[in-house]
Amino acid sequence: MYRENFSIQNDVVNLPVLFTKISGVLGSRGDYVNYIATLVNAPDTLFISKTPYLPVRITTESKSILKKLGKEFMDFINPNPFIKEGKLQFDNIKSSRSYRYKFLRNDMQDYLLRKIQELLDRDIIKGSAQDADKILDILLGLNTDLLKTIQKFDFTQNNPKIVYLQFTGIPTSYEDSVFLAFISLVGFDVVIFCPSGYQGPEAYYQDNILQIHEIGDYDYDMKIPKGIYWGFKKFVAK
């Protein structure tokens, strides 16, 4: 039995997913934390409580230096480009010595690369055309445990989930914003909790991919109680 609204049309898989941000706190802090704990304790859930989740990569200054080197030099050091005229070059990517996804099934490798292409084609991330190389670099660097989790799931049945906490005043990183949009396209349900209501990954989106719900008063000083970690599933990122 396929999950509700799952379909395949013209060899394209349509996966119903939830990608939402919950701003504010409804009720008491205790009720709010208990609700998050309930979601995190659901099977196959990645809990991200310490951010940024992904390492911050190339800086704006370094990126501008690379641009100044010129296309001829970049073509010389990388004669088999990963992206050409906005399209991923699957063969070049897969044959690269730095490619980390070779252990995945071929169909899963292609699926992930197609989802990266979809992210670029839909122009979900601001500046996708200019920053396609950076986006690709981020999404080809996901950790092995997460990739194994992606491969083992049957997305026609129960989809994996991510609970992401934005509890500090530190803006969500570009890298995390790219990751969350991508992983939603892959088929994960993603819920972001932001008690302060501060802007998060949506700062980098120009697509309405992220649904934002205002549920209550803003809480600017909320902390994650240490006890919230007790009993959580193995698949936890702290």
Short mmCIF file of N, CA and C in Angstrom, two decimals, residues 23-163:
data_model
loop_
_atom_site.label_atom_id
_atom_site.label_comp_id
_atom_site.label_asym_id
_atom_site.label_seq_id
_atom_site.Cartn_x
_atom_site.Cartn_y
_atom_site.Cartn_z
N SER A 23 6.67 28.93 13.91
CA SER A 23 7.18 30.12 14.59
C SER A 23 6.31 30.43 15.81
N GLY A 24 6.98 30.77 16.93
CA GLY A 24 6.26 31.09 18.14
C GLY A 24 6.02 29.87 19.00
N VAL A 25 5.45 30.11 20.17
CA VAL A 25 5.18 29.04 21.14
C VAL A 25 3.72 29.10 21.54
N LEU A 26 3.03 28.00 21.36
CA LEU A 26 1.63 27.90 21.76
C LEU A 26 1.55 27.16 23.09
N GLY A 27 0.99 27.82 24.10
CA GLY A 27 0.92 27.19 25.41
C GLY A 27 2.19 27.40 26.22
N SER A 28 2.42 26.53 27.16
CA SER A 28 3.58 26.66 28.05
C SER A 28 4.84 26.13 27.38
N ARG A 29 5.98 26.50 27.92
CA ARG A 29 7.25 25.98 27.40
C ARG A 29 7.32 24.47 27.56
N GLY A 30 6.80 23.97 28.67
CA GLY A 30 6.82 22.54 28.90
C GLY A 30 6.03 21.78 27.85
N ASP A 31 4.85 22.28 27.52
CA ASP A 31 4.03 21.63 26.49
C ASP A 31 4.72 21.68 25.13
N TYR A 32 5.36 22.80 24.87
CA TYR A 32 6.07 23.00 23.59
C TYR A 32 7.20 21.99 23.45
N VAL A 33 8.01 21.85 24.52
CA VAL A 33 9.13 20.93 24.50
C VAL A 33 8.64 19.48 24.39
N ASN A 34 7.58 19.16 25.11
CA ASN A 34 7.04 17.80 25.06
C ASN A 34 6.53 17.46 23.66
N TYR A 35 5.97 18.43 22.98
CA TYR A 35 5.49 18.19 21.62
C TYR A 35 6.67 17.88 20.69
N ILE A 36 7.75 18.66 20.83
CA ILE A 36 8.94 18.40 20.02
C ILE A 36 9.48 17.00 20.32
N ALA A 37 9.52 16.64 21.60
CA ALA A 37 10.03 15.32 22.00
C ALA A 37 9.20 14.20 21.39
N THR A 38 7.89 14.41 21.30
CA THR A 38 7.02 13.41 20.68
C THR A 38 7.40 13.18 19.22
N LEU A 39 7.66 14.28 18.50
CA LEU A 39 8.03 14.16 17.09
C LEU A 39 9.39 13.48 16.94
N VAL A 40 10.32 13.87 17.79
CA VAL A 40 11.68 13.34 17.69
C VAL A 40 11.71 11.85 17.98
N ASN A 41 10.83 11.39 18.86
CA ASN A 41 10.81 9.98 19.22
C ASN A 41 10.10 9.11 18.18
N ALA A 42 9.57 9.72 17.14
CA ALA A 42 8.97 8.94 16.06
C ALA A 42 10.08 8.18 15.34
N PRO A 43 9.77 7.01 14.78
CA PRO A 43 10.79 6.23 14.08
C PRO A 43 11.41 6.99 12.91
N ASP A 44 12.69 6.71 12.66
CA ASP A 44 13.38 7.22 11.47
C ASP A 44 13.38 8.74 11.41
N THR A 45 13.73 9.34 12.53
CA THR A 45 13.75 10.80 12.63
C THR A 45 15.15 11.30 12.93
N LEU A 46 15.62 12.23 12.13
CA LEU A 46 16.89 12.90 12.40
C LEU A 46 16.60 14.17 13.18
N PHE A 47 17.16 14.26 14.37
CA PHE A 47 16.95 15.42 15.24
C PHE A 47 18.20 16.31 15.19
N ILE A 48 18.03 17.53 14.70
CA ILE A 48 19.14 18.47 14.59
C ILE A 48 18.91 19.58 15.61
N SER A 49 19.66 19.52 16.71
CA SER A 49 19.48 20.50 17.78
C SER A 49 20.63 21.49 17.85
N LYS A 50 21.74 21.13 17.25
CA LYS A 50 22.90 22.02 17.26
C LYS A 50 23.16 22.46 15.82
N THR A 51 23.13 23.76 15.62
CA THR A 51 23.30 24.31 14.27
C THR A 51 24.49 25.27 14.24
N PRO A 52 25.12 25.41 13.07
CA PRO A 52 24.76 24.78 11.80
C PRO A 52 25.05 23.28 11.79
N TYR A 53 24.21 22.55 11.06
CA TYR A 53 24.37 21.10 10.94
C TYR A 53 25.50 20.75 9.99
N LEU A 54 25.53 21.43 8.85
CA LEU A 54 26.60 21.21 7.88
C LEU A 54 27.72 22.21 8.12
N PRO A 55 28.96 21.83 7.83
CA PRO A 55 30.06 22.78 7.99
C PRO A 55 29.93 23.93 7.00
N VAL A 56 30.27 25.12 7.46
CA VAL A 56 30.28 26.27 6.57
C VAL A 56 31.43 26.10 5.60
N ARG A 57 31.15 26.30 4.34
CA ARG A 57 32.14 26.00 3.31
C ARG A 57 32.79 27.26 2.79
N ILE A 58 33.04 27.32 1.50
CA ILE A 58 33.84 28.38 0.90
C ILE A 58 33.28 29.76 1.24
N THR A 59 34.15 30.69 1.60
CA THR A 59 33.70 32.02 1.98
C THR A 59 33.44 32.86 0.74
N THR A 60 32.70 33.94 0.96
CA THR A 60 32.41 34.85 -0.15
C THR A 60 33.70 35.41 -0.73
N GLU A 61 34.68 35.72 0.16
CA GLU A 61 35.94 36.27 -0.32
C GLU A 61 36.70 35.27 -1.19
N SER A 62 36.77 34.01 -0.73
CA SER A 62 37.47 32.99 -1.51
C SER A 62 36.76 32.74 -2.82
N LYS A 63 35.43 32.77 -2.78
CA LYS A 63 34.66 32.53 -3.98
C LYS A 63 34.96 33.61 -5.02
N SER A 64 35.04 34.85 -4.59
CA SER A 64 35.31 35.94 -5.53
C SER A 64 36.71 35.81 -6.12
N ILE A 65 37.66 35.30 -5.31
CA ILE A 65 39.02 35.09 -5.82
C ILE A 65 39.00 34.04 -6.92
N LEU A 66 38.25 32.94 -6.70
CA LEU A 66 38.15 31.90 -7.72
C LEU A 66 37.57 32.46 -9.01
N LYS A 67 36.57 33.33 -8.88
CA LYS A 67 35.96 33.91 -10.08
C LYS A 67 36.98 34.75 -10.85
N LYS A 68 37.85 35.43 -10.12
CA LYS A 68 38.84 36.29 -10.77
C LYS A 68 39.89 35.48 -11.53
N LEU A 69 40.05 34.21 -11.17
CA LEU A 69 41.02 33.37 -11.88
C LEU A 69 40.62 33.18 -13.34
N GLY A 70 39.33 33.28 -13.60
CA GLY A 70 38.88 33.19 -14.98
C GLY A 70 38.48 31.79 -15.40
N LYS A 71 37.61 31.72 -16.39
CA LYS A 71 37.07 30.46 -16.88
C LYS A 71 38.17 29.57 -17.47
N GLU A 72 39.14 30.16 -18.17
CA GLU A 72 40.18 29.37 -18.82
C GLU A 72 40.98 28.58 -17.78
N PHE A 73 41.33 29.27 -16.67
CA PHE A 73 42.11 28.59 -15.64
C PHE A 73 41.29 27.49 -14.98
N MET A 74 40.01 27.79 -14.69
CA MET A 74 39.15 26.79 -14.05
C MET A 74 38.96 25.58 -14.95
N ASP A 75 38.84 25.80 -16.25
CA ASP A 75 38.70 24.69 -17.18
C ASP A 75 39.98 23.86 -17.23
N PHE A 76 41.12 24.53 -17.02
CA PHE A 76 42.40 23.82 -17.05
C PHE A 76 42.53 22.87 -15.86
N ILE A 77 42.16 23.37 -14.66
CA ILE A 77 42.31 22.53 -13.47
C ILE A 77 41.15 21.53 -13.34
N ASN A 78 40.06 21.76 -14.06
CA ASN A 78 38.93 20.83 -14.02
C ASN A 78 38.41 20.64 -15.45
N PRO A 79 39.10 19.82 -16.25
CA PRO A 79 38.72 19.66 -17.66
C PRO A 79 37.39 18.94 -17.85
N ASN A 80 36.89 18.29 -16.80
CA ASN A 80 35.60 17.59 -16.87
C ASN A 80 34.63 18.23 -15.88
N PRO A 81 34.05 19.35 -16.25
CA PRO A 81 33.21 20.11 -15.32
C PRO A 81 32.01 19.31 -14.83
N PHE A 82 31.63 19.57 -13.59
CA PHE A 82 30.46 18.91 -13.02
C PHE A 82 29.16 19.54 -13.52
N ILE A 83 29.22 20.82 -13.88
CA ILE A 83 28.04 21.53 -14.37
C ILE A 83 28.40 22.23 -15.67
N LYS A 84 27.56 22.06 -16.67
CA LYS A 84 27.77 22.71 -17.95
C LYS A 84 26.45 23.29 -18.44
N GLU A 85 26.45 24.61 -18.62
CA GLU A 85 25.24 25.32 -19.05
C GLU A 85 24.06 25.00 -18.15
N GLY A 86 24.32 24.96 -16.85
CA GLY A 86 23.26 24.77 -15.88
C GLY A 86 22.82 23.34 -15.66
N LYS A 87 23.45 22.38 -16.35
CA LYS A 87 23.05 20.99 -16.23
C LYS A 87 24.17 20.15 -15.61
N LEU A 88 23.80 19.31 -14.67
CA LEU A 88 24.78 18.42 -14.05
C LEU A 88 25.28 17.41 -15.06
N GLN A 89 26.58 17.18 -15.04
CA GLN A 89 27.19 16.19 -15.91
C GLN A 89 27.40 14.92 -15.09
N PHE A 90 26.40 14.05 -15.13
CA PHE A 90 26.38 12.88 -14.26
C PHE A 90 27.65 12.04 -14.39
N ASP A 91 28.08 11.78 -15.61
CA ASP A 91 29.25 10.93 -15.82
C ASP A 91 30.51 11.55 -15.23
N ASN A 92 30.68 12.85 -15.43
CA ASN A 92 31.85 13.54 -14.89
C ASN A 92 31.85 13.51 -13.37
N ILE A 93 30.68 13.69 -12.78
CA ILE A 93 30.58 13.67 -11.33
C ILE A 93 30.92 12.29 -10.79
N LYS A 94 30.32 11.28 -11.38
CA LYS A 94 30.50 9.91 -10.88
C LYS A 94 31.92 9.39 -11.08
N SER A 95 32.61 9.89 -12.08
CA SER A 95 33.97 9.41 -12.35
C SER A 95 35.03 10.17 -11.57
N SER A 96 34.63 11.21 -10.86
CA SER A 96 35.58 12.01 -10.10
C SER A 96 36.11 11.23 -8.90
N ARG A 97 37.38 11.38 -8.60
CA ARG A 97 37.97 10.71 -7.46
C ARG A 97 37.41 11.23 -6.14
N SER A 98 36.90 12.45 -6.16
CA SER A 98 36.36 13.05 -4.93
C SER A 98 34.89 12.72 -4.71
N TYR A 99 34.27 12.02 -5.63
CA TYR A 99 32.85 11.68 -5.52
C TYR A 99 32.65 10.68 -4.39
N ARG A 100 31.78 11.02 -3.44
CA ARG A 100 31.64 10.24 -2.21
C ARG A 100 30.45 9.29 -2.20
N TYR A 101 29.64 9.30 -3.25
CA TYR A 101 28.39 8.54 -3.20
C TYR A 101 28.46 7.23 -3.98
N LYS A 102 29.66 6.78 -4.32
CA LYS A 102 29.81 5.58 -5.15
C LYS A 102 29.28 4.33 -4.47
N PHE A 103 29.23 4.31 -3.15
CA PHE A 103 28.78 3.11 -2.45
C PHE A 103 27.27 2.92 -2.54
N LEU A 104 26.55 3.97 -2.94
CA LEU A 104 25.09 3.86 -3.07
C LEU A 104 24.72 3.11 -4.34
N ARG A 105 23.53 2.54 -4.35
CA ARG A 105 23.02 1.91 -5.57
C ARG A 105 23.02 2.94 -6.69
N ASN A 106 23.23 2.47 -7.93
CA ASN A 106 23.26 3.38 -9.07
C ASN A 106 21.97 4.18 -9.20
N ASP A 107 20.84 3.50 -8.98
CA ASP A 107 19.57 4.21 -9.12
C ASP A 107 19.42 5.28 -8.06
N MET A 108 19.95 5.04 -6.85
CA MET A 108 19.89 6.05 -5.80
C MET A 108 20.83 7.21 -6.09
N GLN A 109 22.01 6.92 -6.64
CA GLN A 109 22.91 7.99 -7.03
C GLN A 109 22.24 8.90 -8.05
N ASP A 110 21.63 8.30 -9.05
CA ASP A 110 20.96 9.09 -10.10
C ASP A 110 19.80 9.88 -9.52
N TYR A 111 19.08 9.27 -8.58
CA TYR A 111 17.94 9.95 -7.96
C TYR A 111 18.41 11.20 -7.22
N LEU A 112 19.48 11.10 -6.45
CA LEU A 112 19.98 12.25 -5.71
C LEU A 112 20.49 13.34 -6.65
N LEU A 113 21.17 12.94 -7.71
CA LEU A 113 21.66 13.93 -8.67
C LEU A 113 20.51 14.61 -9.39
N ARG A 114 19.46 13.86 -9.70
CA ARG A 114 18.28 14.47 -10.34
C ARG A 114 17.62 15.48 -9.40
N LYS A 115 17.63 15.19 -8.10
CA LYS A 115 17.03 16.12 -7.15
C LYS A 115 17.87 17.38 -7.00
N ILE A 116 19.18 17.24 -7.10
CA ILE A 116 20.03 18.44 -7.11
C ILE A 116 19.72 19.27 -8.35
N GLN A 117 19.57 18.60 -9.50
CA GLN A 117 19.22 19.31 -10.72
C GLN A 117 17.87 20.01 -10.60
N GLU A 118 16.91 19.34 -9.97
CA GLU A 118 15.59 19.94 -9.76
C GLU A 118 15.70 21.19 -8.89
N LEU A 119 16.52 21.11 -7.85
CA LEU A 119 16.72 22.27 -6.98
C LEU A 119 17.24 23.46 -7.78
N LEU A 120 18.17 23.20 -8.69
CA LEU A 120 18.73 24.26 -9.52
C LEU A 120 17.72 24.75 -10.55
N ASP A 121 17.03 23.81 -11.20
CA ASP A 121 16.08 24.19 -12.25
C ASP A 121 14.93 25.03 -11.72
N ARG A 122 14.49 24.72 -10.51
CA ARG A 122 13.37 25.46 -9.92
C ARG A 122 13.81 26.78 -9.32
N ASP A 123 15.12 26.99 -9.28
CA ASP A 123 15.66 28.25 -8.78
C ASP A 123 15.17 28.54 -7.36
N ILE A 124 15.12 27.49 -6.54
CA ILE A 124 14.60 27.62 -5.18
C ILE A 124 15.52 28.49 -4.33
N ILE A 125 16.82 28.31 -4.49
CA ILE A 125 17.80 29.07 -3.72
C ILE A 125 18.14 30.36 -4.46
N LYS A 126 18.12 31.46 -3.75
CA LYS A 126 18.46 32.73 -4.38
C LYS A 126 19.87 32.66 -4.96
N GLY A 127 20.02 33.13 -6.19
CA GLY A 127 21.33 33.13 -6.83
C GLY A 127 21.77 31.76 -7.29
N SER A 128 20.83 30.85 -7.54
CA SER A 128 21.19 29.49 -7.94
C SER A 128 22.06 29.46 -9.18
N ALA A 129 21.73 30.30 -10.15
CA ALA A 129 22.48 30.29 -11.41
C ALA A 129 23.95 30.61 -11.18
N GLN A 130 24.22 31.63 -10.33
CA GLN A 130 25.60 32.03 -10.08
C GLN A 130 26.29 31.09 -9.09
N ASP A 131 25.52 30.47 -8.20
CA ASP A 131 26.10 29.68 -7.13
C ASP A 131 25.89 28.19 -7.31
N ALA A 132 25.63 27.75 -8.53
CA ALA A 132 25.36 26.33 -8.77
C ALA A 132 26.52 25.45 -8.30
N ASP A 133 27.75 25.88 -8.54
CA ASP A 133 28.91 25.08 -8.11
C ASP A 133 28.95 24.94 -6.60
N LYS A 134 28.64 26.02 -5.90
CA LYS A 134 28.66 25.98 -4.43
C LYS A 134 27.55 25.08 -3.90
N ILE A 135 26.37 25.17 -4.49
CA ILE A 135 25.26 24.31 -4.08
C ILE A 135 25.61 22.85 -4.30
N LEU A 136 26.20 22.56 -5.45
CA LEU A 136 26.59 21.18 -5.74
C LEU A 136 27.64 20.69 -4.75
N ASP A 137 28.60 21.55 -4.42
CA ASP A 137 29.65 21.19 -3.46
C ASP A 137 29.04 20.83 -2.11
N ILE A 138 28.05 21.61 -1.68
CA ILE A 138 27.38 21.34 -0.40
C ILE A 138 26.68 19.98 -0.43
N LEU A 139 25.94 19.72 -1.51
CA LEU A 139 25.08 18.55 -1.55
C LEU A 139 25.82 17.27 -1.93
N LEU A 140 27.04 17.39 -2.42
CA LEU A 140 27.86 16.20 -2.66
C LEU A 140 28.75 15.89 -1.46
N GLY A 141 28.55 16.62 -0.37
CA GLY A 141 29.37 16.41 0.82
C GLY A 141 28.59 15.94 2.03
N LEU A 142 27.40 15.37 1.81
CA LEU A 142 26.60 14.89 2.94
C LEU A 142 27.28 13.69 3.60
N ASN A 143 27.05 13.55 4.90
CA ASN A 143 27.76 12.50 5.63
C ASN A 143 27.23 11.11 5.30
N THR A 144 28.09 10.13 5.53
CA THR A 144 27.79 8.75 5.14
C THR A 144 26.58 8.18 5.86
N ASP A 145 26.43 8.48 7.15
CA ASP A 145 25.29 7.95 7.90
C ASP A 145 23.97 8.43 7.31
N LEU A 146 23.92 9.70 6.94
CA LEU A 146 22.69 10.22 6.35
C LEU A 146 22.41 9.55 5.01
N LEU A 147 23.46 9.34 4.21
CA LEU A 147 23.28 8.70 2.91
C LEU A 147 22.78 7.26 3.07
N LYS A 148 23.32 6.55 4.04
CA LYS A 148 22.85 5.18 4.28
C LYS A 148 21.38 5.18 4.69
N THR A 149 21.00 6.19 5.46
CA THR A 149 19.61 6.29 5.88
C THR A 149 18.70 6.55 4.68
N ILE A 150 19.16 7.41 3.78
CA ILE A 150 18.38 7.70 2.58
C ILE A 150 18.20 6.43 1.76
N GLN A 151 19.28 5.66 1.61
CA GLN A 151 19.21 4.49 0.74
C GLN A 151 18.28 3.40 1.29
N LYS A 152 18.19 3.28 2.59
CA LYS A 152 17.44 2.16 3.15
C LYS A 152 15.93 2.39 3.15
N PHE A 153 15.50 3.65 2.95
CA PHE A 153 14.08 3.92 3.05
C PHE A 153 13.34 3.58 1.77
N ASP A 154 12.13 3.10 1.96
CA ASP A 154 11.20 2.91 0.86
C ASP A 154 10.27 4.12 0.87
N PHE A 155 10.55 5.08 -0.01
CA PHE A 155 9.82 6.33 0.03
C PHE A 155 8.36 6.19 -0.41
N THR A 156 8.01 5.02 -0.94
CA THR A 156 6.60 4.79 -1.28
C THR A 156 5.80 4.49 -0.01
N GLN A 157 6.46 4.20 1.09
CA GLN A 157 5.78 3.83 2.32
C GLN A 157 5.91 4.96 3.34
N ASN A 158 6.72 4.76 4.36
CA ASN A 158 6.89 5.78 5.40
C ASN A 158 8.12 6.63 5.12
N ASN A 159 7.90 7.92 5.03
CA ASN A 159 9.02 8.79 4.72
C ASN A 159 9.82 9.15 5.98
N PRO A 160 11.14 9.31 5.86
CA PRO A 160 11.96 9.74 6.99
C PRO A 160 11.64 11.19 7.34
N LYS A 161 12.10 11.61 8.51
CA LYS A 161 11.74 12.94 9.02
C LYS A 161 12.95 13.65 9.59
N ILE A 162 12.90 14.98 9.55
CA ILE A 162 13.92 15.81 10.19
C ILE A 162 13.22 16.83 11.08
N VAL A 163 13.65 16.90 12.34
CA VAL A 163 13.21 17.95 13.25
C VAL A 163 14.41 18.85 13.48
#
